[in-house]
Every structure is written in structure tokens, then in C-alpha cells.
Amino acid sequence: MPANEPAVSRVLFITPELTPLAKTGGLGDVAGGLPPALKALGLDVRLVMPLYGDIQREAHGLRPAGLEVRVVVAGQMKPCQVWQGQVGGCPVYLLGNDEYFSRPGLYGRMHGDFPDNLQRFVFLCRGAVELARALDWPAQVVHAHDWQTALLPAYLATAPFDLGPLATAASVLTIHNLAFQGIYPRYDFHLTGLPSHMDDIEGAEYWGNISLLKAGLMTAGAITTVSPTYAAEIQTPELGMGMDGILRRRSADLHGIINGVDYAQWSPGADALLPATYSVNDLGGKTACRRALLEAFALDDSQPGRLLMGFIGRLTHQKGVSLIAEAGEALLEGGASLALLGTGDAEMEVALGHLAARHPGRVGLKLTFSEKLAHLLQAGSDLMLMPSRFEPCGLNQMYALRYGTPPLVHATGGLKDTVSPFDPASGQGTGFVFSEFSREALLEQAHRAAQVFAQPVLWQRLVANGMTQDFSWTASATRYLELYQAVAKRR
Ligand code: ADP
């Protein structure tokens, strides 16, 4: 082996989401962005994910892989179709089974999870082992993502069945959001395929139930989460969501590595989804995007100088949507307009719907998932609102920085790690940051933003500071590679 070639060269990603094939949030973007960056460092990264019914096979150039795979779930042999494609130059294998995946939706429809999610993701995790066997491909490290894939590290550690070429693989489990833990009734333990000793407080047992995430946290070679601040926060009772004790126990193996941005997808200078492109040296196109945004959201532009605030995200408790609803009237009184894009909890949709209905022309609301509108919002807004209660990493604020749309954020998790408060005196900083999670604290920062916005030279400085930040994947991919080396050595 040449001296400069990494000792770990084969890594299997197992993921429930992958941009552009299937995505509900940031996890999909990470699964699409990190492997190509690792490949650029010399690794052979292959991905495995479900063949969801929604995936446009032809549009994404997928084809049958010609592999024979069968997967045992709860003692029954299930057929498995294997399809194959590429994302960012890395091979992707998609495991299909009509019973589990030929339906619309990733985890559920509208407002409820699928009742058979446990079996669906057991199928994925056991299927990954069968895939490695069919490919005869001995990955040295398996990198799992969130509860949906957390059983695979547990299988690797406990070997309840023949692991074939993965028998000596080490594992890394990344927590993208600790709020999702894969919790099921304890009487369903037998479905997991784990050995009986894992039906215990030292295994998958979790407050009288079982948690797939916990099974992975107890057994993975290393645990990562997506920002240094969130790595510290999840070890506290406040943000540990019941897992803080376990995470404190494993703190020597818990690492916070900030997510990167896939600038091939998110750059205002080369964004095919925008009506006009622009750069830090020529912001003309941003004005055209702003006009298109106002039109798309039916917002009134008769009064110049309004601060146009955007929001993109899941409409959930986590994202601080209630704060936007509570502060909405005051934001409008302060002269702002709002363009809001998201889907989520019914009560949040209703709260924002009321605000929009009361203020036509000042509040535009689209309750839909649209990649195109998300890009338009990043480019056309003046300011990006991200008042999340907690935020493991957050990608929107990093996209907003690159699009010249300073973010206004709550100082939590990755938001704290990626946005620095703007100081008009020194001209340093990239956005507006509030510490206490309250309507007043948000409004105070919105007020500061409006003051800076009213001073074009100062605002230009702030915009340029953000646009020149570099959150590309290379630095984070290097950290992951170091971690892969460390876990593989220990295994
Ligand atoms: P999370 O992963 O918690 O949902 P992130 O900020 O990390 O939050 O990532 C959110 C990603 O999902 C971004 O790429 C964002 O643009 C996208 N997104 C969220 N909601 C929507 C929506 N309604 N339409 C389009 N994209 C959305």
C-alpha cells in the first residue's frame, strides 16, 4: 500500500435518506454530500438505502443491480430487489420489497408513522449485510445514520447471525437528531433480530420500551453528532431527551463534527433553480430573485425598504415555529414581510395560516415541500429566520450565508457554531443571534437587523461576510476519515 493511501479504504454508508433520491431533511443532504468528499480523499464509499416507492427510478438513472438477495425479518425470508445508481460518483444500492417500501412516503403519511416501521428498518439493516455478502465486499467501516439504521452497528457488535464480509467491520453511528429514537413496544423486541441479551437496560431496553437508536448508541464503535455544541448539549438532561446518561457514559467516543455544505447544489452563482444567478461581487441577480419571491408568495412590494424575512423548514416544535407565530404581528409592525415555506404539524400550519390570512400581502405562506421554492427563498429573502428551540446542525443557515441572506438564529447547537453575531462597530460577524428562547429576544434581534438593513453599506458588509464563509465538506470529511481509522484500529 502506498504510504499516502489511507489504511481504511472501504466504507459502507447505510442511510434512510439520500439527496436527490429521497429526503425529508438535512440527513438526506449529508448522505449526499459527505460520501463524495470522502471519495475525494481516496475512499471507496458505497451507500445502501431503501428503494422507496416514491423514488423516480428512471429520472435518477437507477437500474436493477442483478444481485440475488434475501433478507430474514422476524424469522421469515423476504424477497429483496436490489437496484443500483450513483450519487456524486459513489455507488448506491437500493433495497426494495413491495410489502415494506412500495408505498408513498419515507416514514409515514401526513401526520402518522407507518405501523410497520420497525420491520421496514430491520429489513434495511439486515439487507445491508446481505448486500455486502452478495457483492462480496468487505467494508472496513459501516457508517450508520439515525435510528433507522442503528441496528446495523448492534448486529456488527453482537453477531446474532452470520455477518459474512462485514464480520470484522467497525462502526460509526451519527445522530442527526436525537428527538427521533425509534421507540417500539418491548414485546416487539423479537422482531429486531438482536440476541436476547440485548433485551436489557444494557442493550435496547429504554424506559420499558425498546429504542433502536439506543441499541446503536450502546454498541457502535464511535458516535458522532453534527456539531460540537450539540455534542455537548445532548449530554445534558435539558437536551439529552432521555439519552443523556448513555451519552455521558460514552462521552469519550462521542464526537461533534459540523456538517458541510454541498456547494455544487447550493451556490447562487450556479443555481439552475433560480431565475437569476449572482455572486458576492455582483449582487444584481439577488434583486431579481427577490422580485420573483415576492411574486411567488403574493407579497406586496409597494413600500420599498421592507425587510423580507424567509423561513424554510419542518413546521415542528423543534424549529421554533410557535415563536414566529407569536412574534409575527410585532415583526410586521417593525416593517418586515414574511415568506414562509414548510410542512409539518397541523397546529403549526393553522397558527401560521391565521397569521397569513390576517395579513395578505405581508405574510406569504406555502405549506408544501418544494426544492425550487427553497432555493428561491434562500436567494430572494433579505434575512433567514431560524429560531429553532434546538438544532443539531442546521443546514439552512449555512445555505443562507452563501446566498447573501444573513440568518437570525437562536444560539443553540449548530446554529451557535456557524453564525456569529454581527458587530456594526467592527464590521465582523455574519448574522443575528439571540440567546434566550423567547419572543422578546427574537424581536430584539429582528430590530437590530432592521437597523443594519437601513444602512446599505453596513448591510453589504454583513452580506459579504456571510457569502465568503466556507463550510465545504472537505474539512469535516477529513475528521470522519480520522475517526474511521481510529475505530477500525480498535476493532
Ligand atoms: P432538518 O434536517 O432538521 O429538517 P436542516 O436545516 O438541517 O433541518 O435541513 C433542512 C433541509 O430540508 C434543507 O435542505 C431545507 O431546504 C429542506 N427543507 C425543509 N423543509 C422544506 C420544504 N418545505 N421545502 C423544501 N425544502 C425543505
XYZ file of C-alpha atoms and ligand atoms in Angstrom:
518
model
C 0.000 0.000 0.000
C 1.458 3.421 -0.901
C 2.358 5.438 2.199
C -0.183 8.149 1.460
C -3.092 5.737 0.959
C -5.431 5.598 3.967
C -5.493 2.329 5.916
C -9.285 2.431 5.816
C -10.414 2.421 2.222
C -13.834 0.732 2.150
C -16.760 2.391 3.912
C -20.403 1.366 3.706
C -22.931 4.139 4.354
C -26.333 2.918 5.454
C -28.887 5.695 5.317
C -32.660 6.139 5.280
C -32.385 9.300 3.111
C -30.193 10.422 0.277
C -30.436 13.651 -1.692
C -31.537 13.736 -4.501
C -33.290 10.358 -4.328
C -35.274 10.672 -1.099
C -35.133 13.407 1.506
C -37.151 14.793 4.378
C -34.430 16.990 5.877
C -30.763 17.612 6.488
C -29.858 13.917 6.840
C -30.538 13.444 3.116
C -28.222 16.316 2.273
C -25.456 14.920 4.480
C -25.756 11.447 2.925
C -25.482 13.073 -0.494
C -22.615 15.433 0.366
C -20.233 13.548 2.659
C -19.536 10.420 0.535
C -18.243 12.369 -2.496
C -15.968 14.350 -0.150
C -14.653 11.078 1.317
C -14.182 9.704 -2.170
C -12.073 12.753 -2.970
C -9.868 11.722 -0.011
C -9.304 8.334 -1.647
C -12.010 6.172 -0.037
C -14.274 3.667 -1.759
C -17.641 4.672 -0.298
C -20.784 2.760 -1.196
C -24.258 3.512 0.037
C -27.261 1.379 0.866
C -30.786 2.705 1.351
C -34.410 1.660 0.878
C -35.962 1.587 -2.568
C -38.933 3.771 -1.576
C -41.955 3.703 -3.822
C -41.686 7.452 -4.441
C -38.204 7.301 -5.964
C -38.181 8.204 -9.657
C -36.032 5.326 -10.871
C -35.640 6.354 -14.494
C -35.124 10.049 -13.746
C -32.236 9.146 -11.421
C -30.703 6.604 -13.789
C -31.325 3.642 -11.472
C -31.224 0.098 -12.830
C -31.543 -3.422 -11.428
C -28.203 -4.484 -9.938
C -28.630 -8.118 -10.992
C -27.984 -9.383 -7.453
C -29.886 -12.155 -5.697
C -30.603 -11.128 -2.126
C -32.988 -12.483 0.505
C -33.497 -10.940 3.900
C -34.800 -12.551 7.068
C -37.215 -10.412 9.079
C -38.781 -11.935 12.195
C -37.860 -15.429 11.081
C -39.387 -15.026 7.630
C -37.483 -14.883 4.384
C -38.381 -11.705 2.482
C -37.588 -11.125 -1.179
C -35.340 -8.166 -1.866
C -34.945 -6.373 -5.165
C -31.617 -4.589 -5.489
C -31.359 -1.531 -7.686
C -28.244 0.441 -8.337
C -27.274 4.007 -9.197
C -24.696 6.646 -8.404
C -24.661 9.818 -6.336
C -21.653 12.095 -6.513
C -19.639 9.315 -8.166
C -20.336 6.818 -5.341
C -22.288 3.592 -5.986
C -25.710 3.480 -4.336
C -27.641 0.256 -3.746
C -31.363 0.444 -3.092
C -33.116 -2.441 -1.355
C -36.723 -2.945 -2.307
C -39.536 -5.082 -1.006
C -43.134 -4.469 -2.091
C -44.576 -5.200 1.342
C -42.351 -2.593 3.026
C -41.490 0.098 0.522
C -43.816 0.258 -2.465
C -45.963 2.963 -0.921
C -45.673 6.742 -0.903
C -43.717 8.343 1.957
C -40.480 7.595 3.768
C -41.621 7.054 7.353
C -45.318 7.801 7.258
C -48.050 9.723 5.592
C -49.340 13.131 6.604
C -49.327 13.058 10.393
C -48.540 9.489 11.413
C -45.720 6.973 11.217
C -46.203 3.694 9.362
C -47.123 0.954 11.875
C -44.535 -1.428 10.421
C -41.520 0.936 10.527
C -39.685 -1.441 12.852
C -39.889 -4.290 10.333
C -39.093 -1.921 7.447
C -35.815 -0.812 9.005
C -34.893 -4.263 10.282
C -35.203 -5.222 6.623
C -32.843 -2.398 5.634
C -30.218 -3.215 8.296
C -30.228 -6.954 7.680
C -30.424 -6.271 3.963
C -27.180 -4.287 4.164
C -25.416 -7.383 5.495
C -26.889 -9.499 2.692
C -25.866 -6.882 0.140
C -22.246 -6.946 1.329
C -22.399 -10.727 1.048
C -23.841 -10.627 -2.480
C -21.186 -8.090 -3.514
C -18.508 -9.995 -1.607
C -17.366 -6.581 -0.437
C -15.684 -6.418 2.999
C -16.327 -2.870 4.163
C -13.910 -1.960 6.945
C -16.222 0.621 8.442
C -20.000 0.854 8.428
C -21.320 4.375 8.905
C -24.936 4.385 10.089
C -27.264 7.373 10.346
C -30.025 7.854 12.924
C -32.382 5.300 14.493
C -33.482 3.806 11.187
C -30.043 2.294 10.647
C -28.836 1.978 14.254
C -29.499 -1.777 14.342
C -26.628 -2.431 11.968
C -23.881 -1.365 14.437
C -25.710 -3.526 17.016
C -25.660 -6.525 14.651
C -21.959 -5.982 13.997
C -21.186 -5.859 17.720
C -23.316 -8.847 18.741
C -23.238 -11.060 15.619
C -26.678 -12.679 16.063
C -26.335 -14.202 12.573
C -23.560 -14.786 10.057
C -22.207 -11.362 9.102
C -20.229 -12.579 6.109
C -17.811 -9.949 4.774
C -18.911 -7.458 7.472
C -17.777 -9.746 10.313
C -14.772 -7.583 11.118
C -16.231 -4.188 10.172
C -16.068 -1.365 12.732
C -18.984 1.030 13.072
C -19.754 4.720 13.444
C -23.256 5.930 14.271
C -24.200 9.537 13.560
C -27.023 11.233 15.439
C -28.631 13.763 13.141
C -31.437 14.479 15.554
C -31.779 12.911 18.996
C -35.505 13.690 19.014
C -36.073 10.644 16.801
C -35.234 7.464 18.700
C -37.058 4.585 17.003
C -39.122 3.564 20.037
C -41.291 0.444 19.927
C -43.124 -1.703 22.470
C -40.886 -4.121 24.290
C -42.971 -7.104 23.125
C -41.696 -6.304 19.612
C -38.091 -6.977 20.663
C -38.166 -10.367 18.891
C -38.649 -8.536 15.573
C -35.288 -6.762 15.885
C -33.170 -9.831 15.206
C -30.921 -8.876 18.134
C -29.705 -11.554 20.566
C -31.818 -11.902 23.711
C -29.157 -10.371 25.983
C -29.817 -7.049 24.184
C -33.363 -7.032 25.635
C -31.920 -5.363 28.696
C -31.069 -1.971 30.125
C -27.533 -2.553 28.853
C -28.983 -3.092 25.377
C -32.061 -1.861 23.531
C -34.387 -1.569 26.541
C -35.481 2.034 27.091
C -37.869 3.137 29.826
C -39.969 -0.010 29.448
C -39.876 0.062 25.644
C -37.131 -0.641 23.163
C -35.236 2.013 21.236
C -33.382 1.169 18.055
C -31.243 4.266 18.493
C -30.250 3.164 21.970
C -29.234 -0.268 20.660
C -26.857 1.547 18.310
C -25.583 4.014 20.924
C -24.691 1.122 23.239
C -22.767 -0.794 20.588
C -21.316 1.491 17.891
C -17.537 1.818 17.774
C -17.909 5.591 17.818
C -20.809 8.012 17.945
C -20.868 11.318 16.180
C -23.292 14.155 16.039
C -23.420 17.045 13.674
C -21.954 19.956 15.622
C -19.639 20.407 18.605
C -22.221 22.395 20.578
C -24.932 19.757 20.039
C -22.454 17.058 21.128
C -22.153 18.855 24.471
C -25.874 19.694 24.723
C -27.096 16.105 24.285
C -25.101 15.081 27.333
C -27.310 17.322 29.493
C -30.778 16.463 30.871
C -32.224 19.529 29.106
C -31.407 18.389 25.573
C -30.464 14.747 26.121
C -34.048 13.566 25.512
C -33.633 10.725 27.988
C -30.404 9.508 26.351
C -28.065 11.920 28.185
C -26.966 9.315 30.727
C -25.923 6.896 27.992
C -24.210 9.659 26.050
C -22.286 10.815 29.123
C -21.153 7.233 29.637
C -19.924 7.149 26.057
C -18.578 10.678 26.015
C -15.017 9.544 25.198
C -16.405 8.058 21.965
C -18.779 10.927 21.147
C -17.603 13.496 18.615
C -19.210 16.653 17.247
C -18.366 17.144 13.586
C -20.079 20.012 11.824
C -21.947 19.193 8.629
C -20.640 20.573 5.390
C -22.496 22.222 2.575
C -22.701 20.715 -0.875
C -21.844 23.881 -2.774
C -22.448 22.063 -6.068
C -26.131 22.209 -5.110
C -26.137 25.418 -3.100
C -24.276 28.271 -4.804
C -26.043 31.399 -6.033
C -23.557 31.721 -8.879
C -24.568 28.398 -10.439
C -28.058 27.570 -9.266
C -30.282 26.317 -12.070
C -33.356 26.582 -9.836
C -33.082 30.395 -9.629
C -34.471 32.940 -12.061
C -31.109 34.781 -11.896
C -27.667 33.977 -10.534
C -25.296 36.262 -8.642
C -22.087 36.441 -6.680
C -20.587 38.457 -3.852
C -19.093 40.839 -6.421
C -22.297 41.274 -8.382
C -25.495 41.048 -6.388
C -27.782 42.193 -9.226
C -29.282 38.739 -9.645
C -30.300 38.671 -5.973
C -32.651 41.599 -6.600
C -34.253 39.666 -9.460
C -34.676 36.640 -7.150
C -36.255 38.880 -4.519
C -38.788 40.129 -7.077
C -39.586 36.554 -8.106
C -40.005 35.564 -4.463
C -42.402 38.440 -3.765
C -44.448 37.361 -6.754
C -44.407 33.660 -5.880
C -45.607 34.408 -2.336
C -48.059 37.144 -3.437
C -46.292 39.740 -1.315
C -46.854 43.432 -1.739
C -43.851 45.477 -2.778
C -45.344 48.929 -2.948
C -43.326 50.110 0.054
C -39.592 49.931 -0.621
C -37.146 49.101 2.126
C -39.152 46.350 3.795
C -37.008 43.659 5.353
C -38.140 40.441 3.697
C -37.722 37.582 6.162
C -37.759 33.990 4.953
C -38.333 30.732 6.799
C -37.868 27.218 5.418
C -38.324 24.078 7.419
C -40.359 21.428 9.057
C -43.208 23.082 10.962
C -42.480 21.466 14.297
C -41.887 22.283 17.932
C -38.136 21.939 17.309
C -37.983 24.636 14.669
C -39.424 27.342 16.941
C -42.396 27.906 14.652
C -44.539 28.948 17.613
C -42.120 31.815 18.217
C -42.647 33.037 14.657
C -46.408 32.825 15.134
C -46.176 34.699 18.455
C -43.793 37.348 17.173
C -45.423 37.635 13.746
C -47.569 40.721 14.366
C -44.694 42.582 16.017
C -42.335 41.696 13.166
C -44.834 43.138 10.702
C -45.268 46.272 12.828
C -41.498 46.628 12.686
C -41.805 46.842 8.905
C -40.907 43.299 7.888
C -42.663 40.991 5.442
C -42.618 37.210 5.833
C -42.226 34.426 3.266
C -42.742 31.059 4.965
C -42.255 27.611 3.451
C -42.799 24.351 5.272
C -44.876 21.334 6.104
C -45.462 19.725 9.437
C -47.681 19.684 12.495
C -51.305 20.616 11.896
C -51.421 23.114 14.769
C -48.360 24.970 13.464
C -49.815 25.040 9.972
C -53.008 26.515 11.414
C -51.142 29.131 13.500
C -49.145 30.350 10.509
C -52.260 30.119 8.335
C -54.056 32.542 10.661
C -51.159 34.980 10.514
C -51.104 34.831 6.709
C -54.878 35.186 6.451
C -54.850 38.275 8.644
C -52.063 39.920 6.645
C -52.436 39.282 2.945
C -49.598 40.859 1.014
C -47.359 40.908 4.091
C -47.203 37.238 5.017
C -46.836 34.642 2.272
C -47.216 31.013 3.307
C -46.707 27.856 1.261
C -47.493 24.609 3.050
C -45.613 22.394 0.667
C -42.234 20.734 0.135
C -40.544 22.348 -2.835
C -36.847 22.292 -3.578
C -37.317 25.067 -6.100
C -39.106 27.361 -3.661
C -36.488 26.599 -1.003
C -33.753 27.837 -3.332
C -35.816 30.892 -4.268
C -36.338 31.700 -0.600
C -32.631 31.414 0.141
C -31.806 33.762 -2.708
C -34.729 36.183 -2.617
C -35.071 36.807 1.137
C -33.178 39.579 2.894
C -32.937 37.674 6.167
C -33.391 33.984 7.063
C -35.267 33.192 10.276
C -34.121 30.134 12.202
C -35.408 30.374 15.756
C -35.043 26.637 16.483
C -35.528 25.518 20.074
C -32.697 23.083 19.438
C -30.784 22.419 16.241
C -28.269 19.587 15.873
C -26.508 21.341 12.998
C -28.936 23.047 10.667
C -28.152 23.491 7.018
C -30.455 26.324 6.079
C -28.411 28.906 7.940
C -25.262 27.794 6.102
C -27.060 27.951 2.757
C -28.436 31.385 3.691
C -24.940 32.668 4.439
C -23.748 31.638 0.975
C -26.837 33.205 -0.644
C -26.185 36.582 0.969
C -29.184 36.216 3.278
C -27.953 36.832 6.834
C -29.538 34.389 9.293
C -31.314 35.347 12.506
C -30.871 32.367 14.807
C -31.337 31.064 18.331
C -27.947 30.314 19.915
C -28.280 26.553 20.039
C -26.434 23.552 18.564
C -25.001 24.057 15.117
C -26.631 27.477 14.767
C -24.323 28.705 17.519
C -21.316 27.069 15.856
C -21.913 28.542 12.399
C -23.409 32.018 12.839
C -21.521 34.779 14.635
C -23.280 37.927 15.847
C -22.728 40.947 13.624
C -20.991 43.844 15.324
C -21.645 47.099 13.434
C -18.669 48.774 15.120
C -16.062 46.299 13.878
C -17.972 45.065 10.810
C -17.307 41.488 11.953
C -19.926 38.753 12.160
C -22.376 37.009 9.890
C -25.860 37.242 11.405
C -28.105 37.928 14.376
C -28.113 35.641 17.375
C -30.441 35.527 20.398
C -29.636 33.511 23.492
C -32.835 33.209 25.491
C -35.565 31.304 23.665
C -38.257 33.966 23.881
C -40.386 36.191 21.672
C -38.759 39.304 23.152
C -35.228 38.090 22.486
C -36.130 37.283 18.880
C -37.776 40.667 18.403
C -34.764 42.461 19.838
C -32.520 40.838 17.220
C -35.070 41.493 14.464
C -34.962 45.130 15.487
C -31.172 45.156 15.290
C -31.352 43.533 11.874
C -33.771 46.214 10.653
C -31.378 48.911 11.890
C -28.455 47.422 9.981
C -30.650 46.821 6.919
C -31.442 50.538 6.864
C -27.705 51.244 6.392
C -26.873 49.751 2.978
C -23.095 49.942 3.318
C -23.173 48.122 6.656
C -25.650 45.568 5.319
C -23.409 44.916 2.300
C -20.570 44.203 4.667
C -22.669 41.735 6.631
C -23.829 40.049 3.407
C -20.258 39.765 2.120
C -19.049 38.322 5.438
C -21.606 35.526 5.117
C -21.074 34.837 1.437
C -17.349 34.321 1.916
C -17.703 31.754 4.730
C -16.557 28.298 3.696
C -18.445 25.309 5.076
C -17.467 22.893 2.324
C -17.296 19.211 3.211
C -13.524 18.765 2.876
C -12.585 19.708 6.444
C -15.368 17.608 8.004
C -14.669 14.651 5.699
C -11.067 14.660 6.947
C -12.330 14.431 10.528
C -14.574 11.487 9.637
C -11.661 9.749 7.951
C -9.537 10.134 11.104
C -12.373 8.657 13.120
C -12.789 5.717 10.708
C -9.068 4.987 11.106
C -9.378 5.086 14.888
C -12.420 2.762 15.128
C -11.028 0.334 12.571
C -7.794 0.097 14.557
C -9.669 -0.641 17.782
C -11.922 -3.314 16.257
P -33.728 19.376 9.441
O -32.800 18.342 8.945
O -33.878 19.397 10.920
O -35.065 19.340 8.780
P -31.850 21.286 8.263
O -31.763 22.765 8.268
O -30.639 20.556 8.684
O -33.115 20.835 9.098
O -32.188 20.797 6.782
C -33.372 21.114 6.207
C -33.272 20.794 4.746
O -34.577 20.469 4.271
C -32.797 21.956 3.930
O -32.151 21.495 2.775
C -34.126 22.647 3.574
O -34.038 23.434 2.429
C -35.007 21.455 3.364
N -36.428 21.718 3.584
C -37.112 21.710 4.748
N -38.419 21.973 4.543
C -38.562 22.166 3.215
C -39.672 22.474 2.360
N -40.904 22.649 2.845
N -39.435 22.579 1.033
C -38.186 22.394 0.546
N -37.109 22.109 1.291
C -37.286 21.992 2.609
